[in-house]
Amino acid sequence: MAKLEEIPKETLLEIYKRMHKIRTYEETLAEWYYKEKSPRFDISAGPIPGELHLSSGQESAAVGVCMHLKPEDALIGTHRAHHFAIAKGVDLKKMTAEIFGKATGLSGGKGGHMHLFDAKYNFSCSGIVGASFPQAVGVGIAAKLKGEDYVAVAVGGDGAANQGTFHEALNLAAIWKLPVIFVIEDNSWAISVPKEKSTAVSKNSERAAAYGIPGVSVDGMDVIAVYEVAKEAIERARRGEGPSLIEIKVYRLRGHFEGDPQHYRPKEDLELAKQKDPLLNFEKMLLEKGIVTEEELNKIKEENIKEVQEAIDFAVNSPYPEPEEALKGVFAGGE
Amino acid sequence: MPRKLPMYKAISEAIAQEMERDENVFVMGEDIGAYGGIFGATSGLLEKFGPERVKDTPISESAFIGAALGAASKGMRPIVELMFVDFFGVAMDQIYNHIAKAHYMSGGQVKMPVVIMTAMGGGYSDAAQHSQCLYGLFAHVPGLKIVIPSNSYDAKGLMISAIRDDNPVMYFFHKGLMGLGWMPSPPEAAVEVPEEPYTVPIGEAKIVREGDDVTIVAVAKMVYEALWAAEELEKEGISAEVIDLRTLVPLDRKAILDSVKKTGRLVVVDEDYRSYGMSGEVIATVVENGVSLEVPPVRIAYPDVPVPYSRVLERYVLPDKEKIINAVKTII
Amino acid sequence: MEVEVKVPRISQEDKTGVINQWYKHDGDHVEEGEEIAEIMIEKITETIRAPASGRLKILVPENEEIAQGQVIALIEV
């Protein structure tokens, strides 16, 4: 496995930039989410109504994988997908406007936070657990039939690995040798149910053996380790050698959704998550090894803060859709 | 002694009392144990009955809903919760091909005392995969009883009836009626609930407001929109009768027919999709029975579009008091 | 003697909440274990039971912000 020093500095800075942008975005969005929801938490109130699942603490999974993806590669995410969207290159302004329910959003306000679609970057996500895996198989079929070299990445949480779709899709991708990478983002919790009470094996990567494909488990605390593992799997898929399964061990820094008091979660687990912060860890590594200076990092941070603020401003200042728009667009080719 | 209870507590109380009465009753589902159910319908059960009878499941709906069938075939009375009705697609086969049909296909050898409990309804911007009602989809399949309480009294009584029924019962609760504090809920939904166990019969509608000029048929949250509309209409001299169906299967057709014979006008309010659903069934009931209406019936239903995310879009399509008032005025 | 009625620790973080409803009025007699209030912290509603029997003295009204561990009522025993 490549050492930090062997990776070009601009790549390392890009990894840092994307991770920090995600964190900045999620924490800023959280502030907006709680507007008009205090002291009483009212899910329908405020500029961002509905559920909100944030990805703070899981940045390494998204960035480590997406660094190797081109716009034509498909990424299919979950209900918690902002980090993958940002890492994949989805337009931050349009994405934010969508989350604020505005006409300028990716889907004009019809999709929302759990249903982000950006066809330009081949990004999509879903509110149904385990939905991504078969869909990625289909992208793999298309690549093979068309003779094109794009790959598909399906993301699911550790909870999603207990869905039938996961097992059916792995088998399909394996028998047809499709260019698909299955990513299990293991944050140990399916809402309130801990992995050890829901999953018969300690590592979901072991399940790859059942389908005769490579399965690797990697510590998401170390984004470079994720970067290396993803690189190998994605290159393998591009070479036509078939699917892989990657399990990335991450820690959920926030609740399942905003407003989740996490009363089911042992205090030590949340403390552990704070210690396993991949962003802080990477920052520390870069500085300790003398690869970057504080000034360089500060410059990136400032740029990210500015970009996130511009996205929020764009969303806040955008108009809401015309109500009648609700009735349009059920079918293609007309209204 | 009766006391005012929010719906979520009335449901968990009903389950707890049945679990105490009958050791064959147990509960399975996602986040129904330590969390107490995302909408509180199983709150306090884990503490009372322990993890053997209150089982938090993996996200494996085909498996745990299918398992309810196996358990029921051995005389257990499982209650399974699937957090949102929108999620049922992943386990549909076990429900509509097996649980619903086992009694019939086995020539009556197998009984299916299963309760499938789920949350439905929108109005809070949870978008296309977390806001649907879909009861029409399940009511369409023979073999499933469908109950939909609109207040805490009915919620407790219908849950006890559902558990004691030897058939599969799908128990839908509207998120916006549960009285959770964090989800807007009309205060009228939290009514007085007796402490002792009691049943509300499955298959009986309830006239929640009497009137002479028009019949408004609704379920769940739409019952309140209809009642609020009726109050406004009364100020203008229009007397509306409001029927809370409470059960879709079996449907209390007599209650609908009796009311419509009296009023001669019919408005059906449905938060589920408009086509091929509850609203059509109610109107067909009237037509098939030859009840002549003074004017064609009207449905205020969810137009046939997925639930949009943005607040302005969702409000535009969601049936409400104003839409009901306008509809009634067009036929009077 | 006065027994304190405290908001239990529900959230892992120092989140505040509200009193949804007092089931009892100020000055009512309450029995130990009886449900006296419903509070909400983020998405969790929790019933508060009387820690002792006696006369209830409500300190925080409905819909007012509360912190975890805060004393919201006293019971004069």
XYZ file of C-alpha atoms in Angstrom:
744
model
C 0.000 0.000 0.000
C 1.249 3.435 -0.951
C 2.502 5.686 1.760
C 1.275 9.230 2.176
C 4.569 10.533 0.824
C 4.140 8.648 -2.452
C 0.900 10.396 -3.343
C 1.271 13.709 -5.179
C 0.781 16.712 -2.970
C -1.986 18.172 -5.152
C -3.929 14.914 -4.762
C -3.545 15.070 -0.992
C -4.698 18.669 -0.965
C -7.679 17.783 -3.128
C -8.609 14.972 -0.724
C -8.376 17.379 2.173
C -10.349 20.025 0.347
C -13.239 17.699 -0.410
C -13.330 16.257 3.110
C -13.272 19.644 4.734
C -15.906 20.963 2.338
C -18.227 18.108 3.277
C -17.778 18.720 6.996
C -18.298 22.443 6.603
C -21.374 21.832 4.511
C -22.989 19.363 6.880
C -22.395 21.422 9.995
C -23.687 24.564 8.267
C -26.747 22.729 7.032
C -27.423 21.511 10.579
C -27.542 25.123 11.791
C -30.071 25.966 9.107
C -32.091 22.861 9.847
C -32.653 23.883 13.455
C -33.854 27.374 12.551
C -37.481 27.686 13.717
C -37.175 24.293 15.410
C -36.339 25.596 18.861
C -37.213 25.106 21.665
C -39.791 22.728 20.210
C -38.430 20.388 17.562
C -41.052 20.523 14.801
C -40.059 18.418 11.812
C -42.207 20.416 9.398
C -40.888 23.836 10.447
C -38.002 25.965 9.272
C -36.190 26.501 5.993
C -35.314 22.780 5.714
C -38.349 20.674 6.647
C -38.562 16.874 6.668
C -35.859 14.482 7.755
C -32.193 15.312 7.474
C -29.451 12.661 7.612
C -25.992 14.197 7.817
C -22.690 12.509 7.102
C -20.216 14.198 9.429
C -17.542 11.690 10.410
C -17.993 9.632 7.229
C -16.165 11.938 4.791
C -13.271 9.571 4.193
C -15.528 6.949 2.626
C -16.917 9.358 0.059
C -13.690 11.130 -0.797
C -11.497 8.029 -0.767
C -13.796 6.406 -3.329
C -14.826 9.379 -5.473
C -11.245 10.579 -6.032
C -11.013 7.777 -8.588
C -14.307 8.401 -10.332
C -14.980 10.274 -13.537
C -18.239 12.116 -14.221
C -19.454 9.250 -16.417
C -19.009 6.727 -13.591
C -22.239 6.184 -11.694
C -22.548 6.602 -7.970
C -25.726 5.492 -6.274
C -26.005 6.607 -2.689
C -28.289 6.175 0.290
C -30.558 8.373 2.410
C -27.297 9.782 3.858
C -25.592 10.909 0.680
C -24.451 14.526 0.845
C -20.819 13.496 1.285
C -20.853 11.279 -1.783
C -22.683 13.936 -3.788
C -20.099 16.568 -2.934
C -17.170 14.226 -3.462
C -18.612 13.170 -6.828
C -18.783 16.776 -7.971
C -22.512 17.500 -7.779
C -23.226 21.225 -8.126
C -23.271 22.491 -4.553
C -25.559 25.430 -5.246
C -28.192 23.362 -7.011
C -27.954 20.622 -4.397
C -28.440 23.113 -1.585
C -31.348 24.749 -3.373
C -32.934 21.311 -3.701
C -32.546 20.693 0.021
C -34.190 24.067 0.674
C -37.037 23.047 -1.681
C -36.346 25.760 -4.229
C -37.119 26.032 -7.935
C -33.400 26.319 -8.710
C -32.630 22.972 -7.082
C -31.366 19.891 -8.890
C -34.946 18.662 -9.305
C -36.780 21.942 -8.910
C -37.736 21.019 -5.345
C -39.462 17.748 -6.198
C -36.802 15.382 -4.924
C -35.367 16.759 -1.706
C -32.543 15.751 0.569
C -32.994 11.980 0.246
C -33.601 12.044 -3.498
C -30.779 13.985 -5.080
C -30.258 13.423 -8.784
C -27.544 14.918 -10.947
C -27.461 13.217 -14.331
C -24.424 15.225 -15.416
C -22.338 13.529 -12.733
C -24.296 10.265 -12.806
C -25.242 10.712 -9.193
C -28.428 9.527 -7.530
C -29.591 8.390 -4.122
C -32.666 6.943 -2.430
C -34.560 6.874 0.831
C -35.029 3.118 0.690
C -32.365 1.032 2.381
C -30.568 -1.353 0.036
C -31.980 0.166 -3.142
C -28.624 1.085 -4.644
C -27.093 -2.360 -5.166
C -29.271 -3.760 -7.987
C -29.315 -0.382 -9.715
C -25.527 -0.354 -9.908
C -25.668 -3.819 -11.442
C -27.768 -2.337 -14.232
C -25.238 0.391 -14.874
C -22.628 -2.348 -15.106
C -24.738 -4.194 -17.668
C -25.030 -1.015 -19.735
C -21.273 -0.471 -19.641
C -20.639 -3.983 -20.824
C -23.289 -3.981 -23.555
C -22.209 -0.610 -24.858
C -18.552 -1.451 -24.598
C -17.810 1.642 -22.539
C -15.379 1.866 -19.686
C -17.402 3.492 -16.931
C -17.983 1.772 -13.603
C -20.784 1.866 -11.061
C -20.449 2.338 -7.325
C -23.302 1.307 -5.049
C -23.216 2.587 -1.497
C -25.074 1.128 1.457
C -24.794 1.253 5.207
C -24.004 -1.736 7.395
C -27.758 -2.099 7.872
C -28.292 -2.342 4.113
C -26.019 -5.384 3.921
C -28.823 -7.359 5.575
C -31.246 -6.591 2.759
C -31.965 -9.197 0.148
C -31.034 -6.726 -2.586
C -27.436 -6.694 -1.378
C -27.009 -10.439 -1.727
C -28.928 -10.743 -4.965
C -26.967 -7.900 -6.553
C -23.564 -9.230 -5.470
C -24.355 -12.561 -7.011
C -25.575 -11.000 -10.269
C -22.558 -8.753 -10.599
C -20.293 -11.703 -9.889
C -21.804 -14.152 -12.392
C -21.841 -11.514 -15.119
C -18.444 -10.061 -14.127
C -19.719 -6.509 -14.104
C -17.766 -3.314 -13.400
C -19.461 -2.653 -10.078
C -17.986 -1.653 -6.732
C -20.156 -2.342 -3.713
C -19.317 -0.034 -0.821
C -20.559 -0.787 2.671
C -20.179 2.270 4.788
C -20.143 0.660 8.207
C -20.984 3.208 10.896
C -22.049 0.421 13.284
C -25.637 1.615 13.602
C -28.833 0.935 11.666
C -30.653 3.818 13.365
C -30.758 2.378 16.906
C -29.756 -1.202 16.193
C -26.044 -1.896 16.620
C -24.278 -3.998 14.016
C -23.357 -6.736 16.464
C -27.072 -7.334 17.136
C -28.106 -7.333 13.495
C -25.288 -8.886 11.503
C -24.090 -12.465 11.809
C -20.534 -11.740 10.705
C -18.239 -9.180 12.234
C -17.118 -7.840 8.876
C -19.404 -7.416 5.916
C -16.406 -7.764 3.622
C -16.402 -11.468 4.541
C -19.686 -11.834 2.704
C -17.846 -11.312 -0.591
C -16.500 -14.858 -0.262
C -20.042 -16.183 -0.670
C -20.104 -14.695 -4.170
C -16.522 -15.390 -5.124
C -15.471 -11.769 -5.380
C -12.771 -9.814 -3.528
C -13.849 -8.321 -0.215
C -11.733 -5.842 1.694
C -12.302 -4.079 4.979
C -10.621 -0.745 5.525
C -10.395 1.706 8.419
C -12.154 4.911 7.431
C -10.165 6.789 10.041
C -7.397 6.747 7.440
C -8.602 8.317 4.220
C -5.457 7.286 2.381
C -6.121 3.647 3.193
C -9.625 4.056 1.769
C -8.181 5.833 -1.265
C -5.813 2.942 -1.959
C -8.386 0.188 -1.503
C -10.907 1.998 -3.700
C -8.265 2.573 -6.356
C -7.547 -1.111 -6.633
C -11.219 -2.099 -6.819
C -12.102 0.570 -9.361
C -9.099 -0.209 -11.572
C -9.993 -3.873 -11.405
C -13.516 -3.088 -12.537
C -12.234 -0.912 -15.384
C -9.981 -3.726 -16.543
C -13.058 -5.930 -16.891
C -12.136 -8.216 -14.022
C -15.466 -7.885 -12.234
C -16.982 -6.561 -9.038
C -15.499 -6.003 -5.585
C -16.887 -5.369 -2.149
C -15.322 -2.732 0.097
C -16.297 -2.260 3.701
C -15.268 1.098 5.149
C -15.362 1.399 8.923
C -16.587 4.878 9.803
C -18.160 6.555 12.808
C -21.399 8.494 12.826
C -20.666 11.817 14.489
C -24.313 12.870 14.557
C -27.624 11.081 15.101
C -29.292 8.877 12.496
C -31.350 11.909 11.567
C -31.269 15.368 13.034
C -33.369 15.370 16.170
C -32.220 11.888 17.102
C -31.325 12.095 20.805
C -29.394 8.825 20.452
C -30.669 7.679 23.835
C -29.931 4.129 22.692
C -26.258 4.890 22.080
C -23.694 4.322 24.830
C -21.856 7.513 25.734
C -18.527 5.799 25.053
C -19.574 5.077 21.487
C -20.169 8.728 20.721
C -16.898 9.623 22.430
C -15.115 7.024 20.326
C -16.621 8.528 17.177
C -15.227 11.911 18.134
C -11.782 10.391 18.550
C -12.057 8.574 15.211
C -12.606 11.759 13.260
C -11.086 11.132 9.809
C -10.846 14.814 8.944
C -8.889 15.777 12.054
C -6.772 12.664 11.679
C -5.849 13.494 8.090
C -5.121 17.098 8.962
C -2.826 15.948 11.740
C -1.046 13.483 9.453
C -0.444 16.112 6.785
C 0.954 18.604 9.248
C 3.073 16.146 11.250
C 4.732 14.806 8.146
C 5.432 18.322 6.992
C 3.552 17.802 3.729
C 1.504 20.942 4.067
C 1.653 24.069 6.146
C -1.048 25.479 8.362
C -1.317 28.377 5.937
C -2.061 26.068 3.021
C -4.765 24.310 4.997
C -6.220 27.593 6.198
C -6.452 28.797 2.639
C -8.405 25.672 1.681
C -10.657 26.059 4.691
C -11.442 29.648 3.795
C -12.255 28.705 0.220
C -14.586 25.944 1.424
C -16.349 28.162 3.922
C -16.873 30.717 1.185
C -18.157 28.144 -1.293
C -20.563 26.650 1.228
C -21.813 30.095 2.205
C -22.373 30.972 -1.440
C -24.360 27.768 -1.915
C -26.517 28.547 1.115
C -27.037 32.138 -0.056
C -28.006 30.887 -3.485
C -30.550 28.506 -1.970
C -31.980 31.012 0.485
C -32.353 33.705 -2.162
C -33.859 31.419 -4.788
C -37.626 31.379 -5.364
C -39.876 28.503 -4.424
C -41.358 26.586 -7.346
C -44.782 27.492 -8.697
C -47.274 25.266 -6.855
C -48.791 23.975 -10.115
C -45.393 22.476 -10.935
C -46.374 19.647 -8.538
C -48.656 18.186 -11.186
C -46.083 18.095 -13.965
C -43.367 15.650 -14.862
C -44.806 12.286 -13.855
C -44.133 10.936 -17.324
C -41.481 11.698 -19.882
C -42.595 13.116 -23.181
C -45.335 15.383 -21.953
C -47.130 16.567 -18.899
C -60.422 5.485 34.532
C -60.258 7.244 31.159
C -57.511 9.765 30.585
C -56.448 11.719 27.567
C -53.765 9.843 25.684
C -51.898 10.655 22.501
C -52.361 8.002 19.836
C -48.846 6.611 20.093
C -49.395 5.790 23.755
C -52.805 4.305 23.157
C -51.262 1.914 20.638
C -48.395 0.831 22.877
C -50.798 0.400 25.790
C -53.021 -1.846 23.680
C -50.059 -3.993 22.663
C -48.774 -4.191 26.234
C -52.156 -5.282 27.586
C -52.518 -7.973 24.932
C -48.967 -9.180 25.588
C -49.872 -9.510 29.256
C -53.100 -11.347 28.459
C -51.685 -13.704 25.830
C -48.131 -15.012 25.872
C -48.359 -15.805 22.159
C -48.302 -12.120 21.288
C -44.888 -10.734 20.409
C -43.483 -7.791 18.442
C -40.813 -7.527 15.748
C -39.545 -4.636 13.678
C -36.915 -2.030 13.070
C -36.132 0.214 16.041
C -39.179 -1.001 17.959
C -37.146 -2.014 21.029
C -34.546 0.338 22.406
C -35.902 3.264 20.400
C -39.532 2.449 21.183
C -40.529 2.802 17.550
C -39.626 5.815 15.472
C -43.225 6.993 15.987
C -43.484 5.724 19.558
C -46.026 2.965 18.883
C -43.972 0.426 20.824
C -42.649 2.743 23.527
C -41.984 1.061 26.848
C -42.507 -2.484 25.544
C -38.869 -3.607 25.635
C -38.537 -2.532 29.270
C -41.721 -4.433 30.173
C -41.317 -7.624 28.170
C -37.629 -7.994 27.287
C -35.847 -8.660 24.014
C -37.282 -12.148 23.404
C -40.802 -10.828 22.960
C -39.853 -7.364 21.674
C -37.404 -8.019 18.894
C -35.363 -5.337 17.193
C -34.714 -6.663 13.713
C -32.052 -6.098 11.088
C -33.175 -4.216 7.973
C -34.398 -7.491 6.470
C -38.099 -6.957 5.897
C -38.709 -9.962 3.664
C -37.241 -12.116 6.403
C -38.988 -10.745 9.451
C -42.369 -10.221 7.780
C -42.147 -13.670 6.239
C -41.187 -14.944 9.695
C -44.455 -13.578 11.036
C -46.208 -16.056 8.770
C -44.207 -18.976 10.115
C -44.773 -17.925 13.711
C -48.496 -17.471 13.125
C -48.720 -20.941 11.589
C -47.514 -22.288 14.941
C -50.113 -20.405 16.958
C -48.164 -17.265 17.780
C -49.755 -13.861 17.288
C -46.968 -11.705 15.882
C -47.143 -7.955 15.496
C -44.640 -6.617 12.993
C -43.911 -2.975 12.458
C -42.431 -1.650 9.265
C -41.479 1.929 9.934
C -42.994 3.584 6.859
C -45.622 2.111 4.541
C -43.420 3.345 1.697
C -40.881 0.650 2.615
C -43.216 -2.295 1.983
C -42.054 -2.871 -1.554
C -39.045 -4.809 -0.321
C -41.242 -7.381 1.430
C -44.322 -7.378 -0.748
C -44.225 -11.013 -1.775
C -44.456 -12.310 1.773
C -47.448 -10.050 2.381
C -49.583 -10.244 -0.721
C -48.774 -13.738 -1.938
C -48.405 -15.502 1.364
C -49.748 -13.846 4.502
C -52.838 -12.622 2.652
C -53.571 -15.900 0.906
C -52.434 -18.661 3.282
C -55.852 -19.167 4.852
C -57.614 -19.388 1.509
C -54.996 -21.465 -0.294
C -54.843 -23.943 2.568
C -58.580 -24.412 2.455
C -58.822 -22.906 5.929
C -56.225 -25.195 7.518
C -53.876 -22.335 8.320
C -54.828 -19.234 10.278
C -52.845 -15.999 9.977
C -53.295 -13.902 13.139
C -50.670 -11.378 12.088
C -50.773 -7.637 12.687
C -48.690 -5.556 10.315
C -48.377 -2.045 11.682
C -47.017 0.899 9.756
C -46.824 4.678 9.551
C -48.328 6.629 6.702
C -48.997 10.151 5.549
C -47.216 13.322 4.587
C -47.528 17.019 5.150
C -44.057 17.603 6.588
C -41.816 17.516 3.496
C -40.513 13.985 3.739
C -40.977 13.583 -0.013
C -41.812 10.746 -2.364
C -40.513 7.727 -0.445
C -41.594 8.625 3.101
C -45.009 10.290 2.794
C -47.371 7.964 1.004
C -50.550 6.370 2.343
C -50.821 3.353 0.028
C -53.672 1.715 1.940
C -55.490 1.333 -1.355
C -52.693 -0.870 -2.628
C -53.139 -3.321 0.247
C -56.929 -3.069 0.330
C -56.881 -4.233 -3.275
C -55.410 -7.622 -2.323
C -57.939 -10.173 -1.004
C -57.166 -11.502 2.448
C -55.853 -8.452 4.255
C -58.007 -6.521 6.695
C -57.166 -2.832 6.749
C -57.726 -0.571 9.759
C -56.878 3.136 10.018
C -57.659 4.845 13.333
C -58.066 8.608 13.529
C -57.944 9.093 17.307
C -56.467 7.475 20.375
C -59.687 5.760 21.502
C -60.105 3.986 18.187
C -56.358 3.366 18.025
C -56.368 1.310 21.205
C -59.606 -0.521 20.468
C -58.686 -1.339 16.893
C -55.234 -2.574 17.906
C -56.739 -4.972 20.429
C -59.261 -6.167 17.824
C -56.462 -6.577 15.299
C -54.360 -8.699 17.662
C -57.333 -10.911 18.578
C -58.408 -11.356 14.953
C -57.458 -14.667 13.355
C -56.735 -12.922 10.050
C -53.901 -10.708 8.910
C -54.694 -7.112 9.783
C -52.760 -4.183 8.423
C -52.821 -1.396 10.960
C -52.048 2.015 9.494
C -51.388 4.989 11.735
C -50.999 8.487 10.352
C -47.795 10.117 11.588
C -49.607 13.414 11.822
C -52.116 12.052 14.352
C -49.773 10.319 16.776
C -49.366 13.298 19.112
C -45.600 13.060 19.173
C -44.851 16.703 19.808
C -42.251 16.887 17.050
C -44.787 16.064 14.344
C -47.721 18.472 13.994
C -50.903 16.731 15.120
C -54.455 18.035 15.653
C -55.195 18.092 19.395
C -58.569 16.458 18.649
C -56.791 13.164 17.918
C -55.788 12.758 21.574
C -59.045 11.785 23.276
C -60.020 10.013 26.485
C -58.964 6.392 26.578
C -60.121 3.861 29.182
C -57.323 2.148 31.087
C -58.864 -1.301 30.768
C -58.662 -3.266 27.512
C -61.593 -2.872 25.093
C -62.211 -3.484 21.414
C -63.436 -1.353 18.540
C -64.964 -3.706 15.985
C -63.149 -4.053 12.679
C -65.485 -3.188 9.834
C -67.546 -0.474 11.511
C -67.434 3.091 10.286
C -68.360 5.937 12.576
C -70.438 8.989 11.872
C -68.344 11.657 13.530
C -70.668 14.507 12.613
C -74.283 14.328 11.585
C -75.660 16.408 8.736
C -78.312 16.494 6.026
C -76.977 18.194 2.907
C -73.844 16.286 1.971
C -71.901 13.200 3.068
C -68.142 13.556 3.423
C -66.290 10.243 3.696
C -62.705 10.197 4.994
C -60.090 8.295 6.977
C -57.175 9.207 9.239
C -56.065 12.827 9.122
C -58.577 13.700 6.437
C -61.333 13.103 8.999
C -60.207 16.295 10.740
C -59.913 18.259 7.522
C -63.484 17.143 6.774
C -64.689 18.082 10.255
C -63.048 21.503 10.053
C -64.605 22.006 6.633
C -68.002 20.978 8.012
C -67.715 23.581 10.779
C -67.029 26.311 8.248
C -69.800 25.117 5.966
C -72.279 25.201 8.812
C -71.680 28.934 9.142
C -72.920 29.238 5.600
C -75.956 27.098 6.270
C -74.631 23.868 4.760
C -75.049 20.793 6.929
C -72.378 18.164 6.266
C -72.298 14.639 7.603
C -68.785 13.261 8.149
C -68.036 9.539 8.136
C -64.772 8.173 9.510
C -64.450 4.802 7.790
C -61.920 3.519 10.412
C -61.711 0.244 8.467
C -61.239 -0.143 4.715
C -61.470 -3.944 4.639
C -64.107 -5.025 5.383
C -65.722 -1.767 4.305
C -68.828 -0.607 6.148
C -70.829 -0.066 2.981
C -74.103 0.244 4.888
C -72.894 3.306 6.770
C -71.973 4.983 3.487
C -75.235 4.046 1.779
C -77.445 5.081 4.696
C -75.803 8.463 4.850
C -75.869 9.122 1.133
C -79.534 8.079 0.906
C -80.210 10.812 3.437
C -78.029 13.568 1.961
C -78.055 12.777 -1.751
C -74.587 14.253 -2.172
C -71.167 12.676 -1.747
C -67.627 13.961 -1.327
C -64.825 11.479 -0.675
C -61.591 12.779 0.821
C -58.546 10.596 0.355
C -54.890 11.262 1.141
C -53.992 8.187 -0.900
C -53.602 8.394 -4.676
C -56.773 9.196 -6.571
C -56.979 6.469 -9.178
C -57.944 2.856 -8.452
C -58.268 3.517 -4.744
C -60.468 4.141 -1.714
C -62.295 7.085 -3.224
C -63.280 5.070 -6.262
C -64.423 2.151 -4.089
C -66.703 4.354 -2.001
C -68.277 5.905 -5.069
C -68.677 2.512 -6.758
C -70.464 1.256 -3.657
C -73.040 4.019 -4.001
C -73.463 3.563 -7.729
C -73.682 -0.222 -7.623
C -76.364 -0.065 -4.989
C -78.471 2.186 -7.126
C -78.512 5.117 -4.758
C -79.309 8.094 -6.894
C -77.345 11.208 -6.123
C -78.645 14.678 -6.822
C -75.296 15.627 -8.367
C -72.299 13.553 -9.437
C -69.976 12.642 -6.556
C -66.691 14.476 -6.019
C -63.347 13.151 -4.867
C -60.737 15.266 -3.175
C -57.832 12.884 -3.399
C -54.108 12.973 -3.876
C -53.662 13.689 -7.576
C -51.801 10.897 -9.334
C -48.335 12.315 -8.729
C -45.580 11.217 -6.352
C -45.352 13.266 -3.152
C -43.199 16.299 -3.929
C -40.610 17.517 -1.427
C -40.883 21.274 -1.437
C -43.421 22.626 1.050
C -45.230 24.743 -1.553
C -45.567 21.804 -3.925
C -46.777 19.391 -1.277
C -49.360 21.820 0.072
C -50.716 22.300 -3.410
C -51.506 18.617 -3.877
C -52.412 17.549 -0.334
C -56.181 17.449 0.306
C -57.240 19.913 3.001
C -60.112 21.808 4.550
C -60.180 24.516 1.883
C -60.295 22.040 -0.967
C -63.164 20.209 0.723
C -65.129 23.423 1.286
C -64.698 24.411 -2.341
C -65.751 20.966 -3.527
C -68.869 20.936 -1.393
C -69.838 24.365 -2.667
C -69.619 23.204 -6.268
C -72.265 20.545 -5.653
C -74.665 22.493 -3.456
C -39.815 18.047 52.732
C -39.738 18.731 48.999
C -38.769 16.142 46.378
C -37.443 17.453 43.080
C -38.919 16.377 39.735
C -36.081 16.414 37.227
C -35.860 16.135 33.472
C -34.188 12.781 32.800
C -31.117 12.526 30.655
C -32.433 11.502 27.220
C -30.034 12.906 24.655
C -26.373 12.031 24.337
C -25.716 15.692 23.794
C -26.722 18.732 25.788
C -29.884 19.321 23.810
C -32.808 21.189 25.259
C -36.477 20.355 24.855
C -39.934 21.422 25.948
C -42.691 20.359 28.298
C -45.389 19.025 25.999
C -48.047 18.683 28.617
C -48.654 18.679 32.333
C -51.135 15.932 33.097
C -51.710 17.458 36.530
C -52.432 20.963 37.736
C -50.297 23.001 40.062
C -51.327 22.155 43.606
C -52.800 18.728 42.744
C -52.097 15.772 44.944
C -50.054 13.147 43.087
C -49.217 9.558 43.944
C -45.720 8.152 43.632
C -45.305 6.545 40.193
C -48.259 8.423 38.722
C -47.755 10.016 35.294
C -47.579 13.751 35.762
C -46.109 15.209 32.582
C -44.879 14.546 29.090
C -41.661 16.144 27.941
C -39.940 16.114 24.585
C -36.256 16.377 23.770
C -35.616 16.356 20.047
C -37.580 13.418 18.644
C -38.167 11.623 21.925
C -41.242 12.120 24.068
C -41.013 10.819 27.576
C -43.493 10.520 30.390
C -42.469 11.899 33.744
C -43.714 10.025 36.790
C -44.015 11.420 40.279
C -40.960 10.428 42.335
C -42.995 10.711 45.551
C -46.548 11.224 46.799
C -47.592 14.702 47.810
C -48.642 18.109 46.566
C -47.328 19.086 43.109
C -45.731 22.455 42.669
C -45.116 23.161 38.959
C -42.070 25.325 38.255
C -41.962 25.273 34.451
C -45.096 25.774 32.323
C -46.057 23.890 29.151
C -44.175 24.699 25.955
C -41.321 26.271 27.861
C -37.749 25.274 27.103
C -36.180 22.749 29.457
C -32.680 21.357 29.886
C -31.791 17.797 30.823
C -31.384 17.489 34.560
C -33.406 20.655 35.185
C -35.865 20.672 38.091
C -39.322 21.270 36.604
C -41.477 20.688 39.674
C -41.395 19.987 43.372
C -43.502 17.586 45.369
C -44.245 18.590 48.941
C -44.434 15.373 50.913
